[in-house]
PDB file of C-alpha atoms in Angstrom:
ATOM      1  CA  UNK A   1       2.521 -14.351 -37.058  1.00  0.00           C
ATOM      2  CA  UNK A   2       0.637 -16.072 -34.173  1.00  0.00           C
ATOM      3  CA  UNK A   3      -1.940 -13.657 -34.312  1.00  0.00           C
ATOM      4  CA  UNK A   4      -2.692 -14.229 -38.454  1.00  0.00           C
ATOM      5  CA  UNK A   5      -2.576 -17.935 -37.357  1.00  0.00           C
ATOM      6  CA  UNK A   6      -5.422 -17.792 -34.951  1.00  0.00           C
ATOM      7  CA  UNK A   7      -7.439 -15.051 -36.885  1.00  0.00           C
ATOM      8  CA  UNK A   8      -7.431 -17.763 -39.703  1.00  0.00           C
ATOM      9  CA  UNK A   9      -8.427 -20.234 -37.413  1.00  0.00           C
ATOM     10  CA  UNK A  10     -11.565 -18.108 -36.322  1.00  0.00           C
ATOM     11  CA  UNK A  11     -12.361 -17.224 -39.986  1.00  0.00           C
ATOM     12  CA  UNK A  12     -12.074 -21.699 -40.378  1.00  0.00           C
ATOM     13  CA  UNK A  13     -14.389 -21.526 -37.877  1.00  0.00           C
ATOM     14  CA  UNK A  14     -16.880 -19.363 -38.611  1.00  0.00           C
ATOM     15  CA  UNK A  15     -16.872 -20.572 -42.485  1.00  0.00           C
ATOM     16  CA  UNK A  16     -17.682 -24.249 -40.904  1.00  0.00           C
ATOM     17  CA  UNK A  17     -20.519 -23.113 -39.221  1.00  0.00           C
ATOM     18  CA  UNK A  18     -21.992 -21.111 -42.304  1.00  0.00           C
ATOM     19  CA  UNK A  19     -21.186 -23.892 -44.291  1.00  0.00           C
ATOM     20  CA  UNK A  20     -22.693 -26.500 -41.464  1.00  0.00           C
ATOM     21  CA  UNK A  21     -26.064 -23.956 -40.997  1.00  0.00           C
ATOM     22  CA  UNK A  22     -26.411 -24.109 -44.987  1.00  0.00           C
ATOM     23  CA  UNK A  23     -26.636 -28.626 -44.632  1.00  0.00           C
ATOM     24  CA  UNK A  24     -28.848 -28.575 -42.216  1.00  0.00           C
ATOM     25  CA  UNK A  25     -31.244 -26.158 -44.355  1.00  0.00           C
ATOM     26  CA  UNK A  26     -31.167 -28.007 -46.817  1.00  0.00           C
ATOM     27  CA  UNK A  27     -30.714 -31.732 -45.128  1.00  0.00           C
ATOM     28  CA  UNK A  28     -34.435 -30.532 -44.053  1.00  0.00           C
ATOM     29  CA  UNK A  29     -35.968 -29.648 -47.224  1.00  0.00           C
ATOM     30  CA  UNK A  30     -34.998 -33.294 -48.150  1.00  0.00           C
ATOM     31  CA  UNK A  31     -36.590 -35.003 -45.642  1.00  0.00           C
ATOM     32  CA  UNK A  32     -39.479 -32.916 -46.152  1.00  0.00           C
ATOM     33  CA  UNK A  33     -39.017 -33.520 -49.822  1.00  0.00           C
ATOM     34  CA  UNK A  34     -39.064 -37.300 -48.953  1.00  0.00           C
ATOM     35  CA  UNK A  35     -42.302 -37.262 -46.755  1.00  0.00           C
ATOM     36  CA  UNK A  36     -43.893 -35.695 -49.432  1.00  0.00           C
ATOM     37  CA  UNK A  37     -42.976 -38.238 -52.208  1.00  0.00           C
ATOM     38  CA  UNK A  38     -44.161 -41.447 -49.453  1.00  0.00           C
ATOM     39  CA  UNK A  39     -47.357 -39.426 -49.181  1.00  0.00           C
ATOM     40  CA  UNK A  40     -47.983 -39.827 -53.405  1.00  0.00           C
ATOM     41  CA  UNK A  41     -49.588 -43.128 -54.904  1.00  0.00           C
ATOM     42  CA  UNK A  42     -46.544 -44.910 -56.901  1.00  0.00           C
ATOM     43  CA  UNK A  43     -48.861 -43.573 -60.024  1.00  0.00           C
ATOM     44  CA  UNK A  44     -48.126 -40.268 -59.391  1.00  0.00           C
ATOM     45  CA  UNK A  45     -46.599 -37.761 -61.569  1.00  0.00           C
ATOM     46  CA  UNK A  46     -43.577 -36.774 -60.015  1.00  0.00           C
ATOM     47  CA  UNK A  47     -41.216 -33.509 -61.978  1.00  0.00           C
ATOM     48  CA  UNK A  48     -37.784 -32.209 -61.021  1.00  0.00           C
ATOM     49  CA  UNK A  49     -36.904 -28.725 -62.158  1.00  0.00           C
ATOM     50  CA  UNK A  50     -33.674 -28.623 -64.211  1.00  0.00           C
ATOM     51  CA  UNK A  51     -32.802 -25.194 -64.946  1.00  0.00           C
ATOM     52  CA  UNK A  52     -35.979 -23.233 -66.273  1.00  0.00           C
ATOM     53  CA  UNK A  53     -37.840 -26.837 -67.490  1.00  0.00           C
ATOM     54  CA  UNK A  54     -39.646 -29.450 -65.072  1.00  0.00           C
ATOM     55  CA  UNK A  55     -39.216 -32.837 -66.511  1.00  0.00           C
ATOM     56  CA  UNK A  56     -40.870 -36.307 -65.688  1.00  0.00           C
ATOM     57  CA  UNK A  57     -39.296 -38.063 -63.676  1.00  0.00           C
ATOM     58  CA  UNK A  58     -39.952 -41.999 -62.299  1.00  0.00           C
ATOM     59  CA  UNK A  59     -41.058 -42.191 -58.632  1.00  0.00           C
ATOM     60  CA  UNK A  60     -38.314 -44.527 -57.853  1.00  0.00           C
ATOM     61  CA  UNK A  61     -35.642 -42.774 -59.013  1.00  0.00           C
ATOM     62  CA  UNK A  62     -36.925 -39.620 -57.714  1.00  0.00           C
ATOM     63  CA  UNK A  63     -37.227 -41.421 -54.426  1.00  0.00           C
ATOM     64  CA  UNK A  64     -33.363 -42.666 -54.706  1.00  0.00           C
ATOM     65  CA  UNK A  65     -32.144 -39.466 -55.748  1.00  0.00           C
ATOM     66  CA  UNK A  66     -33.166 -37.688 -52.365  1.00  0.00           C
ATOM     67  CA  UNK A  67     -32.423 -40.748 -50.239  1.00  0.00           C
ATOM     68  CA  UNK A  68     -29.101 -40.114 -51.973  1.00  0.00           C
ATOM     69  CA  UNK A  69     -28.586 -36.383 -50.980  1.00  0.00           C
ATOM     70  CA  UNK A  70     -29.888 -37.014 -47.736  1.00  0.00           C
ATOM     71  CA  UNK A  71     -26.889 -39.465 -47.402  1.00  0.00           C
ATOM     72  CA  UNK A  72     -24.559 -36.874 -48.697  1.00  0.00           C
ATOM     73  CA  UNK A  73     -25.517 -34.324 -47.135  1.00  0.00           C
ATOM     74  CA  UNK A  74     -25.848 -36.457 -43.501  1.00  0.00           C
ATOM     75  CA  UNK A  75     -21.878 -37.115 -44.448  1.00  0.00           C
ATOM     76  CA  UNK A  76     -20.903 -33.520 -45.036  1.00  0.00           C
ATOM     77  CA  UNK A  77     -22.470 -32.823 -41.539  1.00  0.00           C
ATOM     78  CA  UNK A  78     -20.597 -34.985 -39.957  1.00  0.00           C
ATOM     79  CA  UNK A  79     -17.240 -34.349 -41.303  1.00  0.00           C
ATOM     80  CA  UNK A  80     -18.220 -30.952 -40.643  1.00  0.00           C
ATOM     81  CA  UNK A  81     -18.851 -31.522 -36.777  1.00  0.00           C
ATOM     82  CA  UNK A  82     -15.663 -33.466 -36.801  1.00  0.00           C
ATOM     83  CA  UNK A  83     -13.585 -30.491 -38.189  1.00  0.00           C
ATOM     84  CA  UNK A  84     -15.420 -28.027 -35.804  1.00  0.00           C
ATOM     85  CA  UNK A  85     -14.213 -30.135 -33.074  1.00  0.00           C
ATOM     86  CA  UNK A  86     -10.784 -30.268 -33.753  1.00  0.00           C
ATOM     87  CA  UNK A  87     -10.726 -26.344 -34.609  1.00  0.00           C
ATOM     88  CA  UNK A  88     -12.632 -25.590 -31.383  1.00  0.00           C
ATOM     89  CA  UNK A  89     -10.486 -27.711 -29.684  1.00  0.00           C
ATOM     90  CA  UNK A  90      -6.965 -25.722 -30.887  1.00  0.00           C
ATOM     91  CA  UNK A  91      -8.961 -22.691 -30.255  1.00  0.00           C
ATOM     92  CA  UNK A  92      -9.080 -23.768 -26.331  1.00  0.00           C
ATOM     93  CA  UNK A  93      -6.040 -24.900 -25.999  1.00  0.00           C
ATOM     94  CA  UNK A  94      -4.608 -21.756 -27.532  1.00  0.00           C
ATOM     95  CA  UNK A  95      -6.706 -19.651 -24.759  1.00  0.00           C
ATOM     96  CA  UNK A  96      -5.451 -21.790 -22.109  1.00  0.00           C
ATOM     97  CA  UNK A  97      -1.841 -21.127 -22.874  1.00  0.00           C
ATOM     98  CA  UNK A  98      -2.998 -17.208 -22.904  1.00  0.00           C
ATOM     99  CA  UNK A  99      -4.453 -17.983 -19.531  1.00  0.00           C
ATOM    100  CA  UNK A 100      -1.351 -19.324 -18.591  1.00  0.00           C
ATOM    101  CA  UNK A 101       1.033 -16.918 -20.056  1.00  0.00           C
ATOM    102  CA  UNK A 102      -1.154 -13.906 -18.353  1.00  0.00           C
ATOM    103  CA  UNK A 103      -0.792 -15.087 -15.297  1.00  0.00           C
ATOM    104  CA  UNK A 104       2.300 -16.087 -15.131  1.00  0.00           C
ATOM    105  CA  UNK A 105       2.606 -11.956 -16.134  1.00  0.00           C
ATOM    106  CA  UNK A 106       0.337 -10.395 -13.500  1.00  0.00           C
ATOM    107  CA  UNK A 107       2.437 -12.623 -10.906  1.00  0.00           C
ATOM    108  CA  UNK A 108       6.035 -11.482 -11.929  1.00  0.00           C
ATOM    109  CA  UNK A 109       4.174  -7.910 -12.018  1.00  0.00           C
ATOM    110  CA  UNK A 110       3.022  -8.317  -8.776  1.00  0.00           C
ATOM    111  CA  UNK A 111       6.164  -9.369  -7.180  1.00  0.00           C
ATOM    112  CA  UNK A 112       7.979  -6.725  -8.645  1.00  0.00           C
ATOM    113  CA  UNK A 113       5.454  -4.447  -6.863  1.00  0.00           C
ATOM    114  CA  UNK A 114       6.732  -5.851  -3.497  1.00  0.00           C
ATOM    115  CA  UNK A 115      10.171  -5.620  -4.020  1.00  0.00           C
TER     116      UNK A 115
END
C-alpha cells in the first residue's frame, strides 16, 4: 500500500509540473500579447477570435482582459509552486526514512556476518 501511495505521489508530481510548464507557456504569450497591445495607438482596431469569428473588441477592455489572465494565471503558478513544494518535500522525507531503514539493514546484515 506504501508503494501505490508514493507512485501517486510521483504521478501528483509530475502532473504539477505539466500542468506548471503549460502556465508559463501561456503566462508568456500574454505578456507578449500585452506588449503588443501598448505598442497600438488607442485608435486601433483591436479583434479577439471567439471560436471560428474575430470580433471587435475595445482597446481597454482588451487591455483588462489580458491584465486579467496574466493575474490568473501568475496565481495558478504560484499555488502550483506551493503544492510542488510540499509534494517534493514528502517525497524527501519519504527517501530519508528509506535511507534510514537501509541502513539500519546493511548494519544488522553486517553484524550477523561477524557473528
Amino acid at each position: 500500500m506504501a508503494s501505490s501511495a508514493g507512485l501517486r505521489e510521483l504521478q501528483h508530481i509530475s502532473k504539477n509540473h505539466q500542468i506548471r510548464k503549460k502556465y508559463t507557456i501561456q503566462l508568456g504569450e500574454n505578456e507578449l500579447v500585452l506588449k503588443e497591445l501598448d505598442l497600438l495607438n488607442e485608435d486601433a482596431n483591436v479583434y479577439k477570435l471567439i471560436g471560428p469569428v474575430l470580433v471587435k473588441q475595445d482597446m481597454a477592455e482588451a487591455n483588462a482582459n489580458v491584465k486579467k489572465r496574466i493575474e490568473y494565471i501568475s496565481a495558478e503558478l504560484k499555488r502550483l509552486d506551493s503544492t510542488l513544494q510540499d509534494l517534493e518535500d514528502k517525497q524527501n522525507s519519504k527517501k530519508e526514512t528509506i535511507l534510514k531503514l537501509q541502513q539500519k539493514i546493511q548494519s544488522l546484515q553486517a553484524g550477523k556476518g561477524k557473528a
